[in-house]
Amino acid sequence: MDIAVSVILVLAVLAVMVTIHVCVVARALRGGFDINPANTVGRLNSSRRPNMSSNDIGKLPSFDYKLEEKRRKSSHMECAICLECFKEGEMCRLLPNCQHSFHAQCIDSWLLKAAICPVCRANANLVNTDEHSRNPGEVGVDSV
């Protein structure tokens, strides 16, 4: 009798676990999980993540890195993507909305996958100033 009760309990627990698993998988496949990149460590689904075209990336400001005299000995800036220090004369790119700088090659490959800053997750697309003047209720990065 005790064995029969134990077997029934094991089967009941197993049935509950399978049901929960099926519900979770079905919800995930329907896209019911909202992944917030600010609170979650991990990769976003590529279908939900906007990217930039090569044409748009080429419109972003770029510059040759030049180390200021007062900073030459004290500190070096580094690219947050590859973690290499900027060297004088290297091509760098500036994201217009957040003003973060990266090696041009590093940020270009990043933006092809996700149009957000890898440091602060600000939108990396160029902001149209005419559009902001028509929508005064919107708060942009520049006005914060």
PDB file of C-alpha atoms in Angstrom:
ATOM      1  CA  MET A   1       0.000   0.000   0.000  1.00  0.00           C
ATOM      2  CA  ASP A   2       2.800   2.437   0.904  1.00  0.00           C
ATOM      3  CA  ILE A   3       4.546   1.752  -2.398  1.00  0.00           C
ATOM      4  CA  ALA A   4       1.389   2.482  -4.354  1.00  0.00           C
ATOM      5  CA  VAL A   5       0.946   5.861  -2.584  1.00  0.00           C
ATOM      6  CA  SER A   6       4.600   6.749  -3.216  1.00  0.00           C
ATOM      7  CA  VAL A   7       4.327   5.894  -6.912  1.00  0.00           C
ATOM      8  CA  ILE A   8       1.154   7.978  -7.247  1.00  0.00           C
ATOM      9  CA  LEU A   9       2.809  10.973  -5.534  1.00  0.00           C
ATOM     10  CA  VAL A  10       5.890  10.713  -7.761  1.00  0.00           C
ATOM     11  CA  LEU A  11       3.700  10.556 -10.876  1.00  0.00           C
ATOM     12  CA  ALA A  12       1.635  13.550  -9.668  1.00  0.00           C
ATOM     13  CA  VAL A  13       4.756  15.663  -9.044  1.00  0.00           C
ATOM     14  CA  LEU A  14       6.144  14.637 -12.422  1.00  0.00           C
ATOM     15  CA  ALA A  15       2.864  15.610 -14.140  1.00  0.00           C
ATOM     16  CA  VAL A  16       2.928  19.057 -12.453  1.00  0.00           C
ATOM     17  CA  MET A  17       6.551  19.637 -13.516  1.00  0.00           C
ATOM     18  CA  VAL A  18       5.810  18.676 -17.135  1.00  0.00           C
ATOM     19  CA  THR A  19       2.765  20.979 -17.182  1.00  0.00           C
ATOM     20  CA  ILE A  20       4.798  23.917 -15.862  1.00  0.00           C
ATOM     21  CA  HIS A  21       7.537  23.255 -18.412  1.00  0.00           C
ATOM     22  CA  VAL A  22       5.035  23.143 -21.293  1.00  0.00           C
ATOM     23  CA  CYS A  23       3.453  26.432 -20.137  1.00  0.00           C
ATOM     24  CA  VAL A  24       6.812  28.192 -19.852  1.00  0.00           C
ATOM     25  CA  VAL A  25       8.006  26.994 -23.264  1.00  0.00           C
ATOM     26  CA  ALA A  26       4.707  27.925 -24.922  1.00  0.00           C
ATOM     27  CA  ARG A  27       4.820  31.417 -23.413  1.00  0.00           C
ATOM     28  CA  ALA A  28       8.416  31.920 -24.495  1.00  0.00           C
ATOM     29  CA  LEU A  29       7.610  30.852 -28.064  1.00  0.00           C
ATOM     30  CA  ARG A  30       4.674  33.279 -28.198  1.00  0.00           C
ATOM     31  CA  GLY A  31       7.040  36.090 -27.141  1.00  0.00           C
ATOM     32  CA  GLY A  32       5.320  36.586 -23.817  1.00  0.00           C
ATOM     33  CA  PHE A  33       8.482  37.218 -21.864  1.00  0.00           C
ATOM     34  CA  ASP A  34       9.493  40.862 -21.727  1.00  0.00           C
ATOM     35  CA  ILE A  35      13.248  41.043 -21.410  1.00  0.00           C
ATOM     36  CA  ASN A  36      14.438  44.332 -19.944  1.00  0.00           C
ATOM     37  CA  PRO A  37      18.128  44.789 -20.866  1.00  0.00           C
ATOM     38  CA  ALA A  38      18.692  47.189 -17.964  1.00  0.00           C
ATOM     39  CA  ASN A  39      17.731  44.530 -15.416  1.00  0.00           C
ATOM     40  CA  THR A  40      18.700  41.330 -17.209  1.00  0.00           C
ATOM     41  CA  VAL A  41      22.111  40.042 -18.108  1.00  0.00           C
ATOM     42  CA  GLY A  42      21.954  38.085 -21.315  1.00  0.00           C
ATOM     43  CA  ARG A  43      21.275  38.361 -24.995  1.00  0.00           C
ATOM     44  CA  LEU A  44      18.126  39.799 -26.458  1.00  0.00           C
ATOM     45  CA  ASN A  45      16.243  38.007 -29.183  1.00  0.00           C
ATOM     46  CA  SER A  46      17.669  39.356 -32.445  1.00  0.00           C
ATOM     47  CA  SER A  47      14.169  39.874 -33.887  1.00  0.00           C
ATOM     48  CA  ARG A  48      13.358  42.375 -31.102  1.00  0.00           C
ATOM     49  CA  ARG A  49      16.642  44.247 -31.259  1.00  0.00           C
ATOM     50  CA  PRO A  50      16.842  47.054 -33.835  1.00  0.00           C
ATOM     51  CA  ASN A  51      20.073  47.377 -35.744  1.00  0.00           C
ATOM     52  CA  MET A  52      21.632  50.011 -37.976  1.00  0.00           C
ATOM     53  CA  SER A  53      22.495  49.852 -41.641  1.00  0.00           C
ATOM     54  CA  SER A  54      26.039  50.465 -42.876  1.00  0.00           C
ATOM     55  CA  ASN A  55      24.756  53.672 -44.447  1.00  0.00           C
ATOM     56  CA  ASP A  56      23.451  54.986 -41.101  1.00  0.00           C
ATOM     57  CA  ILE A  57      26.651  53.974 -39.312  1.00  0.00           C
ATOM     58  CA  GLY A  58      28.701  55.925 -41.871  1.00  0.00           C
ATOM     59  CA  LYS A  59      26.747  59.078 -40.971  1.00  0.00           C
ATOM     60  CA  LEU A  60      27.878  58.954 -37.338  1.00  0.00           C
ATOM     61  CA  PRO A  61      30.687  61.371 -36.422  1.00  0.00           C
ATOM     62  CA  SER A  62      34.204  59.934 -36.554  1.00  0.00           C
ATOM     63  CA  PHE A  63      37.580  61.395 -35.650  1.00  0.00           C
ATOM     64  CA  ASP A  64      41.248  60.539 -35.325  1.00  0.00           C
ATOM     65  CA  TYR A  65      42.065  60.083 -31.648  1.00  0.00           C
ATOM     66  CA  LYS A  66      44.419  62.710 -30.274  1.00  0.00           C
ATOM     67  CA  LEU A  67      45.683  62.517 -26.702  1.00  0.00           C
ATOM     68  CA  GLU A  68      45.774  65.858 -24.887  1.00  0.00           C
ATOM     69  CA  GLU A  69      49.108  66.923 -23.375  1.00  0.00           C
ATOM     70  CA  LYS A  70      47.800  66.924 -19.796  1.00  0.00           C
ATOM     71  CA  ARG A  71      46.453  63.374 -20.184  1.00  0.00           C
ATOM     72  CA  ARG A  72      49.516  61.823 -21.837  1.00  0.00           C
ATOM     73  CA  LYS A  73      51.070  60.519 -18.627  1.00  0.00           C
ATOM     74  CA  SER A  74      48.148  60.300 -16.228  1.00  0.00           C
ATOM     75  CA  SER A  75      45.347  58.298 -17.844  1.00  0.00           C
ATOM     76  CA  HIS A  76      44.346  56.635 -21.076  1.00  0.00           C
ATOM     77  CA  MET A  77      40.845  56.251 -22.436  1.00  0.00           C
ATOM     78  CA  GLU A  78      39.825  52.819 -23.608  1.00  0.00           C
ATOM     79  CA  CYS A  79      37.222  51.388 -25.945  1.00  0.00           C
ATOM     80  CA  ALA A  80      34.472  49.744 -23.880  1.00  0.00           C
ATOM     81  CA  ILE A  81      34.005  47.054 -26.536  1.00  0.00           C
ATOM     82  CA  CYS A  82      37.527  45.708 -27.047  1.00  0.00           C
ATOM     83  CA  LEU A  83      38.980  47.171 -23.807  1.00  0.00           C
ATOM     84  CA  GLU A  84      42.063  48.425 -25.679  1.00  0.00           C
ATOM     85  CA  CYS A  85      43.428  51.894 -24.958  1.00  0.00           C
ATOM     86  CA  PHE A  86      42.978  54.452 -27.714  1.00  0.00           C
ATOM     87  CA  LYS A  87      46.221  55.173 -29.525  1.00  0.00           C
ATOM     88  CA  GLU A  88      47.027  58.454 -31.183  1.00  0.00           C
ATOM     89  CA  GLY A  89      45.803  58.578 -34.780  1.00  0.00           C
ATOM     90  CA  GLU A  90      43.308  55.680 -34.471  1.00  0.00           C
ATOM     91  CA  MET A  91      39.933  56.172 -36.136  1.00  0.00           C
ATOM     92  CA  CYS A  92      37.240  56.523 -33.463  1.00  0.00           C
ATOM     93  CA  ARG A  93      33.527  57.100 -33.611  1.00  0.00           C
ATOM     94  CA  LEU A  94      31.326  59.202 -31.317  1.00  0.00           C
ATOM     95  CA  LEU A  95      27.722  58.272 -30.580  1.00  0.00           C
ATOM     96  CA  PRO A  96      25.758  61.520 -30.882  1.00  0.00           C
ATOM     97  CA  ASN A  97      23.096  60.943 -28.230  1.00  0.00           C
ATOM     98  CA  CYS A  98      25.312  59.885 -25.316  1.00  0.00           C
ATOM     99  CA  GLN A  99      28.756  61.152 -26.418  1.00  0.00           C
ATOM    100  CA  HIS A 100      30.532  57.813 -25.776  1.00  0.00           C
ATOM    101  CA  SER A 101      33.566  57.099 -27.981  1.00  0.00           C
ATOM    102  CA  PHE A 102      34.745  53.756 -29.375  1.00  0.00           C
ATOM    103  CA  HIS A 103      37.136  52.427 -31.997  1.00  0.00           C
ATOM    104  CA  ALA A 104      35.320  52.835 -35.324  1.00  0.00           C
ATOM    105  CA  GLN A 105      35.678  49.132 -36.213  1.00  0.00           C
ATOM    106  CA  CYS A 106      34.419  48.011 -32.797  1.00  0.00           C
ATOM    107  CA  ILE A 107      31.320  50.196 -32.693  1.00  0.00           C
ATOM    108  CA  ASP A 108      30.516  49.619 -36.371  1.00  0.00           C
ATOM    109  CA  SER A 109      30.307  45.856 -35.865  1.00  0.00           C
ATOM    110  CA  TRP A 110      28.316  46.382 -32.647  1.00  0.00           C
ATOM    111  CA  LEU A 111      25.783  48.714 -34.305  1.00  0.00           C
ATOM    112  CA  LEU A 112      25.187  46.248 -37.144  1.00  0.00           C
ATOM    113  CA  LYS A 113      23.774  43.941 -34.455  1.00  0.00           C
ATOM    114  CA  ALA A 114      22.170  46.438 -32.037  1.00  0.00           C
ATOM    115  CA  ALA A 115      21.533  50.169 -32.453  1.00  0.00           C
ATOM    116  CA  ILE A 116      22.236  50.984 -28.819  1.00  0.00           C
ATOM    117  CA  CYS A 117      25.285  52.244 -26.954  1.00  0.00           C
ATOM    118  CA  PRO A 118      27.095  49.313 -25.317  1.00  0.00           C
ATOM    119  CA  VAL A 119      27.818  51.464 -22.243  1.00  0.00           C
ATOM    120  CA  CYS A 120      24.523  53.197 -21.424  1.00  0.00           C
ATOM    121  CA  ARG A 121      22.076  51.576 -23.894  1.00  0.00           C
ATOM    122  CA  ALA A 122      21.045  54.947 -25.339  1.00  0.00           C
ATOM    123  CA  ASN A 123      19.658  54.921 -28.864  1.00  0.00           C
ATOM    124  CA  ALA A 124      22.584  55.213 -31.272  1.00  0.00           C
ATOM    125  CA  ASN A 125      20.603  56.574 -34.219  1.00  0.00           C
ATOM    126  CA  LEU A 126      21.105  60.190 -35.178  1.00  0.00           C
ATOM    127  CA  VAL A 127      18.381  62.396 -33.711  1.00  0.00           C
ATOM    128  CA  ASN A 128      16.610  64.680 -36.166  1.00  0.00           C
ATOM    129  CA  THR A 129      16.585  68.138 -34.544  1.00  0.00           C
ATOM    130  CA  ASP A 130      13.575  69.277 -36.635  1.00  0.00           C
ATOM    131  CA  GLU A 131      11.549  66.375 -35.271  1.00  0.00           C
ATOM    132  CA  HIS A 132      12.321  67.369 -31.665  1.00  0.00           C
ATOM    133  CA  SER A 133      11.284  70.961 -32.285  1.00  0.00           C
ATOM    134  CA  ARG A 134       7.885  69.715 -33.552  1.00  0.00           C
ATOM    135  CA  ASN A 135       7.398  67.509 -30.452  1.00  0.00           C
ATOM    136  CA  PRO A 136       8.272  69.738 -27.480  1.00  0.00           C
ATOM    137  CA  GLY A 137       6.797  67.247 -25.002  1.00  0.00           C
ATOM    138  CA  GLU A 138       9.463  64.654 -25.731  1.00  0.00           C
ATOM    139  CA  VAL A 139      12.538  64.671 -23.556  1.00  0.00           C
ATOM    140  CA  GLY A 140      15.752  63.898 -25.397  1.00  0.00           C
ATOM    141  CA  VAL A 141      19.200  63.046 -24.105  1.00  0.00           C
ATOM    142  CA  ASP A 142      20.380  66.563 -24.945  1.00  0.00           C
ATOM    143  CA  SER A 143      17.732  68.219 -22.777  1.00  0.00           C
ATOM    144  CA  VAL A 144      18.253  66.046 -19.681  1.00  0.00           C
TER     145      VAL A 144
END
